[in-house]
Amino acid sequence: MMTDQEAEAFTFDGGRVDPGETEEFRYPVTETYLGDPVRIPVTIINGPRPGPTIFLSAAIHGDELNGIEVVREVAQEWDHSDICGTLVCLPVLNVQGFVTQERYLPIYERDLNRAFPGKQNSTGSNRIAYQIYHNFIEPCDFGLDFHTSTRGRTNMLHVRTDMDDEGAARLARAFGTNLIMAGEGSSGMLRREATDEGIPTITLEMGEAHRFERELIDHALEGVRSVFAEYGIYQQETVRWPGWRTVIGDWSEKTWLRADSGGIVEMYYEQGELVHEGEVICRITNPFKSDATVVKAPFTGLLVGVLENPVVYPGNPLCHFIKIEETQERIIEAGSGAHG
Ligand SMILES: [Zn+2]
């Protein structure tokens, strides 16, 4: 795309980054009780050659850390001397949440990922979202937003996006995960609002909060490389095929298996594993390891997410489980290129 054109400057309120230049800075999005600025870290890499503009964002939920390392490594460790296009790297969007290691903002409307595209002269989270969106999302052609599971749980690396949107579907496939969860997402979500405004955006879910998980980070970096290949940002790379892929949506059979008794959970599988109908996924026992409640797979499926903190009350989620069709099951069992 745009190969006949000259590379253009990236501009935002208060600055510009010309082709062939990289800028690292902190951009104010709100203020503390002390009146001090709260600033998000931004790295903009404008390549020497024309191409698309893509944003990579993380920690919109402040305790979801894996994506921070993905974005930092792309921004700070990859060689950008020959790229076609512009990278807008936003490793920590929710600064207050990051500082306190909490998912949410410390203000009334707490979820920053329900405040997009944001609004000036409005509520606290809307103003923050507006500064981010107006300056660093709107100028982009598409984007990748990195998340993890909420604390106490973990999930396999997968994409969430609106597969009915052609641009988002192309981006989702290019990232090359085994699993794509299709759905437009909630109103106010960065990925939904950006996609609706013509900036196809996918969410990457990977692992658990409060951790750097090296294997997942490496897989996500491969995904970013594959996306860069798909859109010609990296012209020497090729798009990655993950070996098998399943797309699930509203039409799919999926469920959160929940605990029917309180107790301590012995989990026998990890996220990303295939479990056959009737196999025991986990056991819930009392402190004497007697009186076990056995939880079996209600159908053959993939464990997308599992709990990490092994204690439950009745009703607590144990795992996120999705049905896999027979043909897909054989492909997964053949293990061609599978990874969690
Ligand atoms: Zn999140």
CSV table of C-alpha atoms and ligand atoms in Angstrom, one decimal:
chain,number,residue,atom,x,y,z
A,1,MET,CA,0.0,0.0,0.0
A,2,MET,CA,1.0,3.6,-0.7
A,3,THR,CA,4.2,2.4,-2.5
A,4,ASP,CA,4.0,5.2,-5.2
A,5,GLN,CA,3.9,7.9,-2.5
A,6,GLU,CA,6.5,9.7,-0.6
A,7,ALA,CA,6.8,8.9,3.1
A,8,GLU,CA,4.9,11.4,5.2
A,9,ALA,CA,5.4,13.0,8.6
A,10,PHE,CA,3.5,11.7,11.6
A,11,THR,CA,1.8,14.6,13.4
A,12,PHE,CA,0.0,14.9,16.7
A,13,ASP,CA,-1.0,17.8,19.0
A,14,GLY,CA,2.3,19.3,19.9
A,15,GLY,CA,4.7,17.4,17.6
A,16,ARG,CA,5.7,15.7,14.4
A,17,VAL,CA,8.0,12.9,13.5
A,18,ASP,CA,9.5,13.0,10.0
A,19,PRO,CA,10.3,10.0,7.8
A,20,GLY,CA,13.5,8.3,8.9
A,21,GLU,CA,13.1,9.7,12.4
A,22,THR,CA,12.3,8.1,15.8
A,23,GLU,CA,11.0,10.0,18.8
A,24,GLU,CA,10.6,8.8,22.3
A,25,PHE,CA,8.6,11.0,24.7
A,26,ARG,CA,6.0,11.1,27.4
A,27,TYR,CA,2.6,12.6,26.5
A,28,PRO,CA,0.3,14.1,29.1
A,29,VAL,CA,-3.2,12.6,29.2
A,30,THR,CA,-4.5,13.9,32.6
A,31,GLU,CA,-3.3,15.2,36.0
A,32,THR,CA,-2.9,13.9,39.5
A,33,TYR,CA,-4.4,15.4,42.7
A,34,LEU,CA,-1.2,17.3,43.0
A,35,GLY,CA,-1.7,18.9,39.6
A,36,ASP,CA,1.2,17.0,38.1
A,37,PRO,CA,0.9,15.6,34.6
A,38,VAL,CA,0.1,11.9,34.1
A,39,ARG,CA,2.0,11.0,31.0
A,40,ILE,CA,2.0,7.9,28.8
A,41,PRO,CA,5.2,6.7,27.2
A,42,VAL,CA,5.2,6.9,23.4
A,43,THR,CA,7.7,5.8,20.8
A,44,ILE,CA,7.1,6.8,17.2
A,45,ILE,CA,9.2,5.3,14.5
A,46,ASN,CA,8.6,6.8,11.1
A,47,GLY,CA,10.4,4.6,8.6
A,48,PRO,CA,12.4,6.0,5.7
A,49,ARG,CA,10.0,4.5,3.2
A,50,PRO,CA,6.2,5.0,2.7
A,51,GLY,CA,3.8,2.4,4.1
A,52,PRO,CA,1.0,2.0,6.6
A,53,THR,CA,0.8,3.4,10.1
A,54,ILE,CA,0.2,0.9,12.8
A,55,PHE,CA,-0.2,1.3,16.5
A,56,LEU,CA,0.8,-1.3,19.1
A,57,SER,CA,-0.7,-0.7,22.6
A,58,ALA,CA,-0.7,-2.4,25.9
A,59,ALA,CA,-1.7,-2.1,29.6
A,60,ILE,CA,-5.0,-0.4,28.9
A,61,HIS,CA,-5.7,-2.6,32.0
A,62,GLY,CA,-2.9,-1.6,34.2
A,63,ASP,CA,-1.9,-5.0,35.6
A,64,GLU,CA,-1.7,-6.8,32.2
A,65,LEU,CA,2.0,-6.8,31.6
A,66,ASN,CA,2.9,-9.3,28.9
A,67,GLY,CA,2.0,-6.9,26.1
A,68,ILE,CA,4.2,-4.1,27.6
A,69,GLU,CA,7.3,-6.3,26.8
A,70,VAL,CA,6.0,-7.1,23.3
A,71,VAL,CA,5.6,-3.4,22.5
A,72,ARG,CA,8.9,-2.4,24.1
A,73,GLU,CA,10.9,-5.0,22.2
A,74,VAL,CA,9.3,-4.0,18.9
A,75,ALA,CA,10.0,-0.4,19.6
A,76,GLN,CA,13.4,-0.6,21.2
A,77,GLU,CA,15.1,-3.8,20.0
A,78,TRP,CA,14.0,-4.3,16.4
A,79,ASP,CA,15.9,-2.8,13.5
A,80,HIS,CA,13.7,-0.2,11.9
A,81,SER,CA,16.3,1.3,9.5
A,82,ASP,CA,14.6,-0.1,6.4
A,83,ILE,CA,10.9,-0.3,7.3
A,84,CYS,CA,8.0,0.9,5.1
A,85,GLY,CA,5.6,2.8,7.2
A,86,THR,CA,5.2,4.1,10.7
A,87,LEU,CA,5.0,2.4,14.1
A,88,VAL,CA,3.2,4.1,17.0
A,89,CYS,CA,4.3,2.2,20.1
A,90,LEU,CA,2.2,2.8,23.3
A,91,PRO,CA,3.4,0.3,25.9
A,92,VAL,CA,1.4,1.7,28.9
A,93,LEU,CA,-1.9,3.3,28.2
A,94,ASN,CA,-3.3,3.2,31.8
A,95,VAL,CA,-0.5,4.8,33.7
A,96,GLN,CA,-2.4,5.1,37.0
A,97,GLY,CA,-3.5,1.4,36.9
A,98,PHE,CA,0.1,0.4,36.0
A,99,VAL,CA,1.6,2.3,38.9
A,100,THR,CA,-0.8,0.7,41.4
A,101,GLN,CA,-0.8,-2.7,39.6
A,102,GLU,CA,-4.5,-2.6,39.2
A,103,ARG,CA,-6.7,-3.3,36.2
A,104,TYR,CA,-8.7,-0.1,36.5
A,105,LEU,CA,-8.3,3.6,36.7
A,106,PRO,CA,-8.6,5.1,40.2
A,107,ILE,CA,-11.6,7.2,39.1
A,108,TYR,CA,-15.3,6.8,38.9
A,109,GLU,CA,-15.6,5.3,35.4
A,110,ARG,CA,-12.9,2.8,36.0
A,111,ASP,CA,-12.5,0.8,32.9
A,112,LEU,CA,-10.4,2.8,30.4
A,113,ASN,CA,-11.3,0.1,27.8
A,114,ARG,CA,-14.9,1.3,27.8
A,115,ALA,CA,-14.1,5.0,27.3
A,116,PHE,CA,-13.0,5.1,23.7
A,117,PRO,CA,-13.0,7.0,21.4
A,118,GLY,CA,-13.2,9.5,24.4
A,119,LYS,CA,-14.5,13.0,24.7
A,120,GLN,CA,-13.1,16.4,25.6
A,121,ASN,CA,-14.9,18.3,28.4
A,122,SER,CA,-16.3,15.1,29.7
A,123,THR,CA,-15.5,12.6,32.5
A,124,GLY,CA,-12.1,11.6,33.6
A,125,SER,CA,-11.7,8.4,31.7
A,126,ASN,CA,-13.2,10.0,28.6
A,127,ARG,CA,-10.7,12.7,28.6
A,128,ILE,CA,-7.8,10.3,28.9
A,129,ALA,CA,-9.2,8.1,26.1
A,130,TYR,CA,-9.7,11.2,24.0
A,131,GLN,CA,-6.0,12.3,24.3
A,132,ILE,CA,-4.8,8.8,23.4
A,133,TYR,CA,-7.3,8.3,20.6
A,134,HIS,CA,-7.2,11.7,19.0
A,135,ASN,CA,-3.4,11.9,19.0
A,136,PHE,CA,-2.1,8.4,18.5
A,137,ILE,CA,-4.9,6.1,17.3
A,138,GLU,CA,-6.8,8.2,14.7
A,139,PRO,CA,-3.7,8.8,12.5
A,140,CYS,CA,-3.2,5.0,12.2
A,141,ASP,CA,-4.4,2.5,9.5
A,142,PHE,CA,-4.7,-0.4,11.9
A,143,GLY,CA,-3.7,-1.5,15.3
A,144,LEU,CA,-2.8,-4.3,17.8
A,145,ASP,CA,-4.0,-4.0,21.4
A,146,PHE,CA,-2.3,-6.4,23.9
A,147,HIS,CA,-4.1,-7.8,26.9
A,148,THR,CA,-3.9,-10.8,29.4
A,149,SER,CA,-6.4,-12.7,31.4
A,150,THR,CA,-7.6,-11.0,34.6
A,151,ARG,CA,-5.7,-11.9,37.8
A,152,GLY,CA,-6.0,-15.4,39.0
A,153,ARG,CA,-6.6,-16.8,35.6
A,154,THR,CA,-4.6,-17.3,32.4
A,155,ASN,CA,-5.4,-17.9,28.7
A,156,MET,CA,-3.8,-19.2,25.6
A,157,LEU,CA,-2.5,-16.7,23.0
A,158,HIS,CA,-5.4,-15.8,20.8
A,159,VAL,CA,-7.0,-13.0,18.8
A,160,ARG,CA,-10.3,-11.3,19.5
A,161,THR,CA,-11.8,-9.2,16.8
A,162,ASP,CA,-14.8,-8.5,14.6
A,163,MET,CA,-14.4,-11.1,11.8
A,164,ASP,CA,-17.3,-9.4,9.9
A,165,ASP,CA,-15.0,-6.5,9.3
A,166,GLU,CA,-12.8,-7.3,6.3
A,167,GLY,CA,-9.8,-5.3,7.5
A,168,ALA,CA,-9.9,-6.7,11.0
A,169,ALA,CA,-10.2,-10.3,9.7
A,170,ARG,CA,-7.2,-9.8,7.5
A,171,LEU,CA,-5.2,-8.5,10.4
A,172,ALA,CA,-6.4,-11.3,12.7
A,173,ARG,CA,-5.3,-14.0,10.2
A,174,ALA,CA,-2.0,-12.3,9.6
A,175,PHE,CA,-1.2,-12.5,13.3
A,176,GLY,CA,-1.2,-16.2,12.9
A,177,THR,CA,-2.7,-17.6,16.2
A,178,ASN,CA,-4.4,-21.0,16.4
A,179,LEU,CA,-7.5,-19.4,17.9
A,180,ILE,CA,-9.5,-16.4,16.8
A,181,MET,CA,-12.5,-15.4,18.9
A,182,ALA,CA,-14.9,-13.5,16.7
A,183,GLY,CA,-17.1,-10.8,18.1
A,184,GLU,CA,-17.5,-7.0,17.8
A,185,GLY,CA,-16.8,-6.4,21.5
A,186,SER,CA,-18.4,-3.9,23.9
A,187,SER,CA,-19.1,-0.3,23.2
A,188,GLY,CA,-16.2,1.9,24.3
A,189,MET,CA,-13.6,-0.8,23.7
A,190,LEU,CA,-10.5,0.5,21.9
A,191,ARG,CA,-10.7,-2.3,19.3
A,192,ARG,CA,-14.3,-1.9,18.6
A,193,GLU,CA,-14.4,1.9,18.3
A,194,ALA,CA,-11.2,2.0,16.2
A,195,THR,CA,-12.5,-0.8,13.9
A,196,ASP,CA,-15.9,1.0,13.5
A,197,GLU,CA,-14.0,4.1,12.5
A,198,GLY,CA,-12.0,2.4,9.8
A,199,ILE,CA,-8.9,1.5,11.8
A,200,PRO,CA,-9.1,-2.3,12.0
A,201,THR,CA,-7.9,-3.3,15.4
A,202,ILE,CA,-7.4,-6.7,17.0
A,203,THR,CA,-7.0,-7.6,20.7
A,204,LEU,CA,-4.4,-10.1,21.6
A,205,GLU,CA,-5.1,-12.1,24.8
A,206,MET,CA,-2.0,-13.8,26.3
A,207,GLY,CA,-1.3,-15.4,29.6
A,208,GLU,CA,-2.0,-13.9,33.0
A,209,ALA,CA,-1.8,-10.5,34.7
A,210,HIS,CA,1.3,-9.4,36.8
A,211,ARG,CA,3.8,-11.6,34.8
A,212,PHE,CA,6.2,-11.5,32.0
A,213,GLU,CA,5.8,-14.9,30.3
A,214,ARG,CA,8.7,-15.3,27.9
A,215,GLU,CA,7.3,-18.0,25.7
A,216,LEU,CA,4.1,-16.1,25.1
A,217,ILE,CA,5.9,-12.9,24.5
A,218,ASP,CA,8.1,-14.6,21.9
A,219,HIS,CA,5.0,-16.1,20.1
A,220,ALA,CA,3.4,-12.7,20.1
A,221,LEU,CA,6.5,-11.1,18.6
A,222,GLU,CA,6.3,-13.7,15.8
A,223,GLY,CA,2.8,-12.6,15.3
A,224,VAL,CA,3.8,-8.9,15.0
A,225,ARG,CA,6.5,-9.9,12.5
A,226,SER,CA,3.9,-11.7,10.5
A,227,VAL,CA,1.6,-8.7,10.5
A,228,PHE,CA,4.4,-6.5,9.4
A,229,ALA,CA,5.0,-9.0,6.5
A,230,GLU,CA,1.4,-9.0,5.5
A,231,TYR,CA,1.2,-5.2,5.1
A,232,GLY,CA,4.7,-4.8,3.6
A,233,ILE,CA,6.2,-3.0,6.6
A,234,TYR,CA,8.8,-5.7,6.6
A,235,GLN,CA,9.4,-6.6,3.0
A,236,GLN,CA,11.8,-9.5,3.6
A,237,GLU,CA,9.5,-11.4,5.9
A,238,THR,CA,6.7,-13.9,5.2
A,239,VAL,CA,3.3,-14.3,6.8
A,240,ARG,CA,3.1,-17.1,9.3
A,241,TRP,CA,0.7,-20.0,9.2
A,242,PRO,CA,0.2,-21.4,12.7
A,243,GLY,CA,-0.4,-25.0,11.5
A,244,TRP,CA,-4.0,-25.0,12.4
A,245,ARG,CA,-6.6,-22.4,13.1
A,246,THR,CA,-10.1,-22.3,14.5
A,247,VAL,CA,-12.4,-19.4,14.5
A,248,ILE,CA,-15.1,-19.3,17.1
A,249,GLY,CA,-18.0,-16.9,17.6
A,250,ASP,CA,-21.6,-16.6,18.8
A,251,TRP,CA,-22.4,-19.7,16.7
A,252,SER,CA,-19.9,-21.9,18.6
A,253,GLU,CA,-20.5,-24.0,21.7
A,254,LYS,CA,-18.4,-22.5,24.4
A,255,THR,CA,-18.8,-22.2,28.2
A,256,TRP,CA,-17.2,-21.2,31.4
A,257,LEU,CA,-17.1,-24.4,33.5
A,258,ARG,CA,-17.9,-23.3,37.1
A,259,ALA,CA,-17.2,-24.8,40.4
A,260,ASP,CA,-20.3,-26.5,42.1
A,261,SER,CA,-18.5,-26.8,45.4
A,262,GLY,CA,-16.0,-24.7,47.3
A,263,GLY,CA,-12.5,-26.1,47.8
A,264,ILE,CA,-9.0,-26.5,46.4
A,265,VAL,CA,-8.6,-27.2,42.6
A,266,GLU,CA,-6.3,-29.7,41.1
A,267,MET,CA,-6.1,-28.8,37.4
A,268,TYR,CA,-4.9,-31.5,35.1
A,269,TYR,CA,-4.6,-29.5,31.9
A,270,GLU,CA,-3.1,-26.3,30.8
A,271,GLN,CA,-4.5,-23.5,28.6
A,272,GLY,CA,-4.3,-24.4,24.9
A,273,GLU,CA,-4.8,-28.1,25.4
A,274,LEU,CA,-7.4,-30.3,23.7
A,275,VAL,CA,-9.6,-32.3,26.1
A,276,HIS,CA,-11.9,-35.1,25.0
A,277,GLU,CA,-15.5,-35.4,26.0
A,278,GLY,CA,-15.7,-37.1,29.4
A,279,GLU,CA,-12.1,-36.6,30.4
A,280,VAL,CA,-11.5,-35.2,33.9
A,281,ILE,CA,-10.4,-31.5,33.6
A,282,CYS,CA,-9.9,-30.9,37.3
A,283,ARG,CA,-11.0,-32.1,40.8
A,284,ILE,CA,-12.1,-29.9,43.6
A,285,THR,CA,-11.3,-31.3,47.1
A,286,ASN,CA,-11.6,-30.3,50.7
A,287,PRO,CA,-8.5,-29.7,52.9
A,288,PHE,CA,-8.4,-33.5,53.7
A,289,LYS,CA,-8.3,-34.3,50.0
A,290,SER,CA,-11.5,-36.3,50.4
A,291,ASP,CA,-15.0,-35.6,49.1
A,292,ALA,CA,-13.8,-34.7,45.6
A,293,THR,CA,-16.0,-33.1,43.0
A,294,VAL,CA,-14.9,-34.2,39.6
A,295,VAL,CA,-15.3,-31.8,36.6
A,296,LYS,CA,-15.4,-33.6,33.3
A,297,ALA,CA,-15.3,-32.1,29.8
A,298,PRO,CA,-18.9,-31.8,28.5
A,299,PHE,CA,-17.7,-32.1,24.9
A,300,THR,CA,-14.4,-32.4,23.1
A,301,GLY,CA,-12.8,-29.0,23.1
A,302,LEU,CA,-10.0,-26.5,23.6
A,303,LEU,CA,-9.1,-25.1,27.0
A,304,VAL,CA,-8.8,-21.4,26.1
A,305,GLY,CA,-8.4,-20.2,29.7
A,306,VAL,CA,-7.9,-21.8,33.1
A,307,LEU,CA,-7.7,-20.6,36.7
A,308,GLU,CA,-4.3,-20.1,38.2
A,309,ASN,CA,-5.2,-19.4,41.8
A,310,PRO,CA,-6.4,-22.9,42.8
A,311,VAL,CA,-9.1,-22.0,45.3
A,312,VAL,CA,-12.8,-21.6,44.5
A,313,TYR,CA,-16.2,-20.8,45.9
A,314,PRO,CA,-19.2,-22.3,44.3
A,315,GLY,CA,-19.8,-20.5,41.0
A,316,ASN,CA,-16.2,-19.4,40.5
A,317,PRO,CA,-15.0,-20.0,36.9
A,318,LEU,CA,-12.7,-23.0,36.5
A,319,CYS,CA,-11.9,-22.8,32.8
A,320,HIS,CA,-13.1,-21.3,29.5
A,321,PHE,CA,-13.9,-24.2,27.2
A,322,ILE,CA,-14.8,-24.2,23.5
A,323,LYS,CA,-16.1,-27.0,21.4
A,324,ILE,CA,-13.9,-28.3,18.6
A,325,GLU,CA,-15.3,-30.1,15.5
A,326,GLU,CA,-14.1,-33.6,14.6
A,327,THR,CA,-12.0,-32.6,11.6
A,328,GLN,CA,-10.4,-29.8,13.6
A,329,GLU,CA,-9.7,-32.2,16.4
A,330,ARG,CA,-7.7,-34.5,14.1
A,331,ILE,CA,-5.7,-31.6,12.9
A,332,ILE,CA,-4.9,-30.4,16.4
A,333,GLU,CA,-4.0,-33.9,17.5
A,334,ALA,CA,-1.6,-34.3,14.6
A,335,GLY,CA,0.1,-31.4,16.3
A,336,SER,CA,1.1,-29.5,13.2
A,337,GLY,CA,2.7,-26.4,14.4
A,338,ALA,CA,0.6,-26.3,17.5
A,339,HIS,CA,1.6,-24.0,20.3
A,340,GLY,CA,-0.2,-22.6,23.3
B,1,ZN,ZN,-7.4,-6.4,29.4
